[in-house]
Amino acid sequence: MLNKKRKGLYGVTLAVLVFVGTFNGSYGYNGAYAMEDYHSWSQMDERWADIPMGYSNMAESGCFVTSIAIMAAHSGSVNPETFNPGVFAQAINGINGFTYGGALASWSTVSAIIPDVNIVGLNYFQSSDKSGKAEEIRSAMENGYYVICNIGNHWVFVENVTGDDVYMIDPAKDEVLMFDSYSNYNITEYEIITGKNPPSLFTEENNDSAVTTAFTTETTTTETTTSKTTTETTTTETTTSETTTETTTSETTTETTTTETTTTTVTITEPDNKDTSSQTTGVSVEFYYSGEETTCIYTSSDEVIAEITSGQIVNVRKIENGYGLVTINGEDGWIDMSSMTIADCFTESARGDINRDGEINLYDISLLNEYLKSLKFLPEGVSILSKSEIEAADINGDGVVDNGDVIEYLSFICN
């Protein structure tokens, strides 16, 4: 989504920098993840591989977390546009949900973050052969449960079962047939889990194209209608001539039109025993306002404590009933999440390259100057730059973004 607010930032600041010279170009910012296929999610993905899990990290120990994230997307419980294994792991860290060894401290941690997903329990396979195990998995799915199999301390999500073939999405490899990829001897137990929508088994005839929809949709359809008007043949005969009116048919067709609306949200929660009245840390996911005009932030008593405009960023600690909990000037408030978009919090910016276009130029210094000006009027808790962009703006590396960085930028550009 093109951020209109940021698109014009460098024009506002350019007058301060006229001595540097003139330039041509355009600038755009996309603060949200592009839609991606959850089938490709890997625990080793560089975007989240280094996220800690106790003393371990996602690359080493993230198979279970990644499998749950895949299951959540597959069941329609989350939207892959705003949710992925990295978002999930960060949220778990935010509520101290990992043990020292990197396991989940509690199964309830999952439903605390994704309310539509619930781990029901661990089961040991009663069968010893592949056919029997496939049947046990199929039975669980037919009863409305998703299945994640443990294979020698490695977890994989089961997408479907056809005959004796178990199709998986593996966080560590690209293979899809579980029994072809792993020894049956090591496949001993499985978790059963519920999601927003129940599993949908496919058959051998349609397994190439079967993918469970990962979104909640509302569809409006205008059916095809055809009308025909016909003038019948009329023949008039006289002694000297014959007059014929030919049949005329007109056909009007209204094509079928289908409109689909997709609505899903990332839900971040905290334990019930946490006091959030003054807490400013914990689960903290950056969102920017992508709507038009302004939106307000309210206290629990409906008092307006701040307004934000398009492109401005807040840290959301919890989402309840479509509203996000934020802290503004030390005071808790709630913001309508319908026009909020998750920021690109897992993409780092190279030092100096605020807009991530691969260059350090006037666009970056324009953003820096606009950010410094914003500090004078924006309340604490609202920013025009994300955390990673602020870190990139510290071009001189002294840990503070200030006029010293402006001088460093000018020196770099002029040289």
Short mmCIF file of C-alpha atoms in Angstrom, two decimals:
data_model
loop_
_atom_site.label_atom_id
_atom_site.label_comp_id
_atom_site.label_asym_id
_atom_site.label_seq_id
_atom_site.Cartn_x
_atom_site.Cartn_y
_atom_site.Cartn_z
CA MET A 1 0.00 0.00 0.00
CA LEU A 2 1.48 3.32 -1.02
CA ASN A 3 1.78 5.61 1.94
CA LYS A 4 0.50 8.98 0.72
CA LYS A 5 1.76 10.83 3.77
CA ARG A 6 5.34 9.67 3.28
CA LYS A 7 5.27 10.09 -0.46
CA GLY A 8 5.27 13.84 0.00
CA LEU A 9 7.71 14.13 2.87
CA TYR A 10 10.84 14.90 0.91
CA GLY A 11 9.06 17.73 -0.91
CA VAL A 12 8.27 19.43 2.40
CA THR A 13 11.90 19.37 3.52
CA LEU A 14 13.59 20.06 0.20
CA ALA A 15 13.73 23.81 0.75
CA VAL A 16 16.16 23.25 3.63
CA LEU A 17 18.51 21.40 1.28
CA VAL A 18 18.50 23.51 -1.91
CA PHE A 19 22.21 24.11 -1.74
CA VAL A 20 22.83 20.41 -2.32
CA GLY A 21 21.28 20.58 -5.78
CA THR A 22 18.21 19.46 -7.63
CA PHE A 23 17.09 15.94 -8.30
CA ASN A 24 14.45 13.92 -10.10
CA GLY A 25 12.63 10.78 -8.96
CA SER A 26 9.78 9.45 -6.93
CA TYR A 27 9.52 7.86 -3.53
CA GLY A 28 7.13 5.25 -2.21
CA TYR A 29 6.87 3.36 1.06
CA ASN A 30 5.15 0.08 1.72
CA GLY A 31 4.87 -0.62 5.41
CA ALA A 32 3.05 -3.97 5.15
CA TYR A 33 4.04 -7.45 4.12
CA ALA A 34 3.01 -8.51 0.65
CA MET A 35 0.61 -11.43 0.53
CA GLU A 36 2.55 -14.66 0.51
CA ASP A 37 1.79 -18.37 0.36
CA TYR A 38 2.00 -19.97 3.80
CA HIS A 39 3.05 -23.24 2.12
CA SER A 40 6.51 -21.67 1.69
CA TRP A 41 7.00 -20.68 5.34
CA SER A 42 10.21 -22.12 6.74
CA GLN A 43 11.67 -21.95 10.23
CA MET A 44 14.96 -20.96 8.54
CA ASP A 45 13.51 -17.94 6.74
CA GLU A 46 16.04 -15.13 7.19
CA ARG A 47 13.29 -12.72 8.26
CA TRP A 48 12.76 -14.59 11.51
CA ALA A 49 15.48 -17.27 11.75
CA ASP A 50 17.34 -15.38 14.51
CA ILE A 51 14.31 -14.57 16.67
CA PRO A 52 15.14 -16.04 20.09
CA MET A 53 13.25 -18.94 21.68
CA GLY A 54 14.73 -19.22 25.16
CA TYR A 55 18.43 -19.93 24.59
CA SER A 56 17.66 -21.22 21.08
CA ASN A 57 16.15 -19.50 18.03
CA MET A 58 13.62 -20.07 15.26
CA ALA A 59 16.11 -21.61 12.82
CA GLU A 60 17.09 -24.26 15.35
CA SER A 61 13.88 -24.89 17.27
CA GLY A 62 11.06 -23.16 15.40
CA CYS A 63 9.41 -26.16 13.72
CA PHE A 64 6.48 -26.31 16.16
CA VAL A 65 5.88 -22.53 16.12
CA THR A 66 6.10 -22.50 12.31
CA SER A 67 3.74 -25.49 12.01
CA ILE A 68 1.18 -23.76 14.24
CA ALA A 69 1.49 -20.57 12.17
CA ILE A 70 0.93 -22.58 8.98
CA MET A 71 -2.07 -24.30 10.54
CA ALA A 72 -3.51 -20.93 11.63
CA ALA A 73 -3.21 -19.56 8.08
CA HIS A 74 -4.54 -22.77 6.51
CA SER A 75 -7.62 -22.76 8.76
CA GLY A 76 -8.45 -19.10 8.11
CA SER A 77 -7.64 -18.13 11.71
CA VAL A 78 -5.10 -15.48 10.59
CA ASN A 79 -4.34 -13.53 7.43
CA PRO A 80 -0.92 -14.28 5.83
CA GLU A 81 -0.77 -10.65 4.73
CA THR A 82 -0.24 -9.54 8.33
CA PHE A 83 0.80 -12.73 10.11
CA ASN A 84 3.68 -15.18 9.73
CA PRO A 85 5.92 -17.33 11.97
CA GLY A 86 8.05 -14.30 12.83
CA VAL A 87 5.07 -12.27 14.03
CA PHE A 88 3.94 -15.29 16.05
CA ALA A 89 7.35 -15.87 17.67
CA GLN A 90 7.72 -12.20 18.58
CA ALA A 91 4.27 -12.22 20.19
CA ILE A 92 5.18 -15.33 22.22
CA ASN A 93 8.40 -13.66 23.37
CA GLY A 94 6.38 -10.60 24.33
CA ILE A 95 4.41 -12.58 26.89
CA ASN A 96 7.41 -14.69 27.99
CA GLY A 97 5.80 -17.73 26.42
CA PHE A 98 8.98 -19.75 25.75
CA THR A 99 10.78 -21.91 28.27
CA TYR A 100 14.54 -21.72 28.70
CA GLY A 101 14.91 -24.61 26.26
CA GLY A 102 12.72 -22.97 23.60
CA ALA A 103 9.47 -24.91 24.08
CA LEU A 104 6.09 -23.32 24.68
CA ALA A 105 5.56 -22.68 28.38
CA SER A 106 1.88 -23.57 27.96
CA TRP A 107 -0.49 -24.67 25.19
CA SER A 108 -2.73 -21.78 26.22
CA THR A 109 -0.05 -19.42 24.92
CA VAL A 110 -1.21 -20.21 21.38
CA SER A 111 -4.87 -19.35 21.97
CA ALA A 112 -3.82 -16.27 23.94
CA ILE A 113 -2.26 -14.91 20.75
CA ILE A 114 -4.57 -16.53 18.16
CA PRO A 115 -7.98 -16.96 19.86
CA ASP A 116 -9.39 -19.11 17.03
CA VAL A 117 -6.64 -21.72 17.46
CA ASN A 118 -6.78 -24.17 20.36
CA ILE A 119 -4.41 -27.11 21.04
CA VAL A 120 -6.70 -29.91 22.23
CA GLY A 121 -4.15 -32.55 23.16
CA LEU A 122 -1.30 -34.94 22.35
CA ASN A 123 -2.07 -38.41 20.98
CA TYR A 124 0.13 -41.46 20.40
CA PHE A 125 -0.50 -43.47 17.24
CA GLN A 126 -2.27 -46.72 18.04
CA SER A 127 -1.24 -48.21 14.70
CA SER A 128 2.28 -49.22 13.78
CA ASP A 129 1.96 -49.28 9.98
CA LYS A 130 1.59 -46.40 7.52
CA SER A 131 -1.94 -47.31 6.50
CA GLY A 132 -3.18 -47.35 10.07
CA LYS A 133 -1.51 -44.06 10.94
CA ALA A 134 -2.94 -42.41 7.83
CA GLU A 135 -6.38 -43.60 8.86
CA GLU A 136 -5.97 -42.20 12.38
CA ILE A 137 -5.02 -38.82 10.95
CA ARG A 138 -7.91 -38.89 8.48
CA SER A 139 -10.35 -39.77 11.29
CA ALA A 140 -9.12 -36.82 13.38
CA MET A 141 -9.53 -34.44 10.45
CA GLU A 142 -13.01 -35.75 9.65
CA ASN A 143 -13.92 -34.99 13.27
CA GLY A 144 -12.88 -31.35 12.78
CA TYR A 145 -9.30 -31.42 14.09
CA TYR A 146 -6.09 -30.30 12.42
CA VAL A 147 -3.05 -32.51 12.94
CA ILE A 148 0.62 -31.70 13.56
CA CYS A 149 2.87 -34.77 13.65
CA ASN A 150 6.00 -35.19 15.74
CA ILE A 151 8.76 -36.97 13.81
CA GLY A 152 11.80 -37.53 15.98
CA ASN A 153 11.35 -34.17 17.78
CA HIS A 154 10.57 -32.39 14.52
CA TRP A 155 7.03 -31.12 13.90
CA VAL A 156 5.20 -30.91 10.55
CA PHE A 157 1.69 -29.75 9.68
CA VAL A 158 -0.55 -32.30 7.94
CA GLU A 159 -2.43 -30.63 5.11
CA ASN A 160 -4.38 -33.62 3.88
CA VAL A 161 -4.69 -37.39 3.51
CA THR A 162 -5.44 -39.40 0.37
CA GLY A 163 -5.48 -43.15 0.77
CA ASP A 164 -2.26 -44.03 2.57
CA ASP A 165 -0.54 -40.81 1.48
CA VAL A 166 -0.19 -38.10 4.11
CA TYR A 167 0.48 -34.65 2.61
CA MET A 168 2.43 -32.32 4.88
CA ILE A 169 3.81 -28.78 4.96
CA ASP A 170 7.26 -29.19 6.48
CA PRO A 171 8.93 -26.14 8.12
CA ALA A 172 12.37 -27.61 7.30
CA LYS A 173 12.10 -29.04 3.77
CA ASP A 174 10.13 -28.87 0.53
CA GLU A 175 8.94 -32.51 0.36
CA VAL A 176 5.19 -33.02 0.79
CA LEU A 177 4.68 -36.77 1.32
CA MET A 178 5.35 -37.53 4.97
CA PHE A 179 5.92 -41.27 4.73
CA ASP A 180 8.24 -40.84 1.73
CA SER A 181 10.31 -38.24 3.56
CA TYR A 182 10.53 -39.76 7.03
CA SER A 183 10.86 -43.21 8.54
CA ASN A 184 7.54 -44.60 9.74
CA TYR A 185 9.39 -45.78 12.85
CA ASN A 186 10.00 -42.16 13.95
CA ILE A 187 6.38 -41.02 13.44
CA THR A 188 4.99 -41.77 16.89
CA GLU A 189 2.67 -38.96 18.09
CA TYR A 190 0.54 -36.04 16.96
CA GLU A 191 -1.22 -32.96 18.30
CA ILE A 192 -4.88 -32.31 17.47
CA ILE A 193 -5.85 -28.66 17.12
CA THR A 194 -8.99 -26.70 16.29
CA GLY A 195 -9.10 -23.61 14.06
CA LYS A 196 -11.60 -21.06 12.82
CA ASN A 197 -12.74 -23.34 9.98
CA PRO A 198 -12.65 -27.17 10.05
CA PRO A 199 -10.29 -29.20 7.82
CA SER A 200 -11.39 -30.04 4.29
CA LEU A 201 -10.15 -33.37 2.96
CA PHE A 202 -9.51 -33.70 -0.77
CA THR A 203 -9.62 -36.76 -3.02
CA GLU A 204 -7.11 -38.19 -5.48
CA GLU A 205 -9.05 -36.62 -8.35
CA ASN A 206 -8.74 -33.04 -7.10
CA ASN A 207 -5.68 -33.06 -4.86
CA ASP A 208 -3.59 -31.02 -7.32
CA SER A 209 -5.72 -27.95 -6.85
CA ALA A 210 -7.14 -28.37 -3.36
CA VAL A 211 -6.14 -25.58 -1.02
CA THR A 212 -8.27 -24.58 1.94
CA THR A 213 -9.14 -20.88 1.78
CA ALA A 214 -7.33 -18.98 4.48
CA PHE A 215 -9.74 -16.06 4.70
CA THR A 216 -13.28 -15.31 5.74
CA THR A 217 -15.14 -14.08 2.66
CA GLU A 218 -18.46 -12.49 1.86
CA THR A 219 -19.55 -13.03 -1.74
CA THR A 220 -22.19 -11.19 -3.72
CA THR A 221 -23.20 -12.70 -7.08
CA THR A 222 -25.29 -11.34 -9.92
CA GLU A 223 -26.58 -14.33 -11.85
CA THR A 224 -26.37 -14.56 -15.64
CA THR A 225 -29.65 -13.71 -17.37
CA THR A 226 -30.48 -13.97 -21.06
CA SER A 227 -33.42 -12.36 -22.81
CA LYS A 228 -34.50 -13.05 -26.36
CA THR A 229 -36.88 -11.13 -28.55
CA THR A 230 -38.10 -12.76 -31.76
CA THR A 231 -40.14 -11.41 -34.62
CA GLU A 232 -41.83 -14.30 -36.38
CA THR A 233 -41.67 -14.80 -40.14
CA THR A 234 -44.61 -13.27 -41.97
CA THR A 235 -45.19 -14.05 -45.64
CA THR A 236 -47.63 -12.11 -47.80
CA GLU A 237 -48.35 -13.41 -51.26
CA THR A 238 -49.92 -11.43 -54.13
CA THR A 239 -50.45 -12.26 -57.77
CA THR A 240 -47.29 -10.53 -58.90
CA SER A 241 -44.93 -10.56 -55.90
CA GLU A 242 -44.03 -12.20 -52.63
CA THR A 243 -42.96 -10.20 -49.57
CA THR A 244 -41.14 -11.91 -46.68
CA THR A 245 -40.17 -10.53 -43.31
CA GLU A 246 -37.18 -12.50 -42.01
CA THR A 247 -36.96 -13.78 -38.40
CA THR A 248 -34.89 -11.47 -36.18
CA THR A 249 -33.48 -12.56 -32.84
CA SER A 250 -31.74 -10.30 -30.35
CA GLU A 251 -29.95 -11.70 -27.34
CA THR A 252 -28.76 -9.75 -24.28
CA THR A 253 -26.53 -11.36 -21.67
CA THR A 254 -25.52 -9.99 -18.29
CA GLU A 255 -22.25 -11.60 -17.24
CA THR A 256 -21.88 -13.08 -13.73
CA THR A 257 -20.08 -10.69 -11.39
CA THR A 258 -18.61 -11.86 -8.11
CA THR A 259 -17.25 -9.56 -5.44
CA GLU A 260 -15.29 -11.01 -2.56
CA THR A 261 -14.41 -9.17 0.63
CA THR A 262 -11.76 -10.64 2.91
CA THR A 263 -11.56 -9.70 6.56
CA THR A 264 -9.09 -11.15 9.04
CA THR A 265 -7.01 -9.66 11.85
CA VAL A 266 -3.90 -10.43 13.81
CA THR A 267 -4.90 -10.68 17.47
CA ILE A 268 -2.28 -10.02 20.12
CA THR A 269 -3.17 -10.60 23.76
CA GLU A 270 -1.45 -10.64 27.09
CA PRO A 271 -1.96 -12.86 30.18
CA ASP A 272 -4.98 -11.90 32.30
CA ASN A 273 -2.78 -11.36 35.34
CA LYS A 274 -0.72 -8.63 33.69
CA ASP A 275 -1.39 -5.07 34.82
CA THR A 276 -1.56 -3.01 31.62
CA SER A 277 -2.55 0.26 33.27
CA SER A 278 0.97 1.65 33.12
CA GLN A 279 2.87 -0.95 31.11
CA THR A 280 4.54 0.36 27.97
CA THR A 281 6.39 -2.79 26.93
CA GLY A 282 5.51 -6.44 26.38
CA VAL A 283 3.87 -7.55 23.15
CA SER A 284 4.57 -4.58 20.93
CA VAL A 285 3.81 -4.80 17.23
CA GLU A 286 4.15 -1.72 15.06
CA PHE A 287 1.12 -0.66 13.01
CA TYR A 288 0.73 2.41 10.82
CA TYR A 289 -2.52 4.24 10.05
CA SER A 290 -3.39 3.60 6.41
CA GLY A 291 -6.73 5.43 6.32
CA GLU A 292 -7.60 8.91 5.14
CA GLU A 293 -7.86 12.06 7.27
CA THR A 294 -7.24 11.25 10.97
CA THR A 295 -8.22 8.67 13.57
CA CYS A 296 -8.54 9.13 17.31
CA ILE A 297 -7.12 7.25 20.27
CA TYR A 298 -9.51 6.97 23.20
CA THR A 299 -9.21 6.11 26.86
CA SER A 300 -11.52 3.44 28.30
CA SER A 301 -13.87 6.28 29.27
CA ASP A 302 -14.03 7.50 25.63
CA GLU A 303 -11.82 10.54 26.20
CA VAL A 304 -9.69 11.45 23.17
CA ILE A 305 -6.03 11.48 24.16
CA ALA A 306 -4.46 11.74 20.68
CA GLU A 307 -5.11 11.87 16.96
CA ILE A 308 -2.91 10.31 14.29
CA THR A 309 -2.82 10.87 10.55
CA SER A 310 -1.99 8.68 7.57
CA GLY A 311 1.43 7.02 7.81
CA GLN A 312 1.97 7.58 11.53
CA ILE A 313 2.99 4.54 13.58
CA VAL A 314 1.97 3.26 17.02
CA ASN A 315 2.94 0.17 19.01
CA VAL A 316 -0.05 -2.10 19.61
CA ARG A 317 0.20 -4.30 22.71
CA LYS A 318 -3.15 -6.04 22.55
CA ILE A 319 -6.21 -6.22 20.29
CA GLU A 320 -9.71 -6.71 21.64
CA ASN A 321 -12.96 -6.47 19.67
CA GLY A 322 -11.23 -4.67 16.81
CA TYR A 323 -9.45 -2.07 18.98
CA GLY A 324 -5.73 -1.98 19.74
CA LEU A 325 -4.23 -1.07 23.11
CA VAL A 326 -1.50 1.59 22.83
CA THR A 327 0.32 3.88 25.24
CA ILE A 328 0.40 7.63 24.51
CA ASN A 329 2.33 9.95 26.82
CA GLY A 330 2.28 7.22 29.46
CA GLU A 331 -1.50 6.79 29.27
CA ASP A 332 -3.28 3.71 27.89
CA GLY A 333 -5.66 4.23 25.00
CA TRP A 334 -7.54 2.31 22.31
CA ILE A 335 -7.42 2.75 18.55
CA ASP A 336 -9.76 1.35 15.88
CA MET A 337 -7.70 -1.29 14.01
CA SER A 338 -9.87 -1.36 10.86
CA SER A 339 -7.53 1.10 9.09
CA MET A 340 -4.29 0.00 10.73
CA THR A 341 -1.67 -2.01 8.81
CA ILE A 342 1.19 -3.95 10.36
CA ALA A 343 4.55 -2.30 9.73
CA ASP A 344 7.44 -4.12 8.08
CA CYS A 345 8.97 -4.90 11.46
CA PHE A 346 11.12 -7.84 10.32
CA THR A 347 12.93 -6.05 7.52
CA GLU A 348 16.07 -4.28 8.66
CA SER A 349 17.33 -1.13 6.98
CA ALA A 350 20.99 -0.63 6.20
CA ARG A 351 22.48 2.26 8.15
CA GLY A 352 21.58 5.49 6.40
CA ASP A 353 19.15 3.88 3.94
CA ILE A 354 15.89 4.81 5.68
CA ASN A 355 13.60 4.09 2.74
CA ARG A 356 15.38 0.82 1.80
CA ASP A 357 15.89 1.76 -1.85
CA GLY A 358 19.54 0.68 -1.77
CA GLU A 359 20.93 4.23 -1.80
CA ILE A 360 21.67 6.98 0.69
CA ASN A 361 20.33 10.13 -0.88
CA LEU A 362 18.04 13.16 -0.51
CA TYR A 363 15.00 10.97 0.03
CA ASP A 364 16.60 9.64 3.22
CA ILE A 365 17.67 13.01 4.55
CA SER A 366 14.18 14.35 3.83
CA LEU A 367 12.68 11.60 5.97
CA LEU A 368 15.26 12.29 8.69
CA ASN A 369 14.44 15.99 8.81
CA GLU A 370 10.71 15.33 8.85
CA TYR A 371 11.21 12.85 11.70
CA LEU A 372 13.21 15.38 13.75
CA LYS A 373 10.52 18.02 13.21
CA SER A 374 7.81 15.56 14.23
CA LEU A 375 9.43 15.03 17.62
CA LYS A 376 8.37 18.55 18.56
CA PHE A 377 4.64 18.00 18.04
CA LEU A 378 3.89 14.26 18.07
CA PRO A 379 3.02 12.73 21.45
CA GLU A 380 5.22 10.02 22.93
CA GLY A 381 4.12 6.72 21.44
CA VAL A 382 3.45 8.05 17.93
CA SER A 383 6.10 8.18 15.20
CA ILE A 384 6.40 8.76 11.47
CA LEU A 385 9.20 6.16 11.23
CA SER A 386 9.30 2.53 12.29
CA LYS A 387 11.86 1.23 14.77
CA SER A 388 14.08 -0.20 12.01
CA GLU A 389 13.90 3.08 10.07
CA ILE A 390 14.88 5.08 13.14
CA GLU A 391 17.86 2.78 13.64
CA ALA A 392 18.84 3.35 10.00
CA ALA A 393 18.53 7.12 10.47
CA ASP A 394 21.30 6.99 13.10
CA ILE A 395 23.90 7.16 10.34
CA ASN A 396 26.73 8.22 12.65
CA GLY A 397 26.01 5.29 14.98
CA ASP A 398 26.04 7.22 18.26
CA GLY A 399 22.72 5.75 19.42
CA VAL A 400 20.82 9.04 19.05
CA VAL A 401 18.98 10.44 16.02
CA ASP A 402 19.60 14.19 15.98
CA ASN A 403 21.16 17.03 13.99
CA GLY A 404 24.50 15.26 14.11
CA ASP A 405 23.02 12.68 11.76
CA VAL A 406 21.80 15.45 9.44
CA ILE A 407 25.35 16.78 9.17
CA GLU A 408 26.65 13.25 8.52
CA TYR A 409 24.06 12.76 5.75
CA LEU A 410 24.98 16.05 4.08
CA SER A 411 28.67 15.22 4.26
CA PHE A 412 28.04 11.81 2.72
CA ILE A 413 25.83 13.12 -0.09
CA CYS A 414 28.00 16.12 -0.96
CA ASN A 415 31.10 13.96 -1.17
#
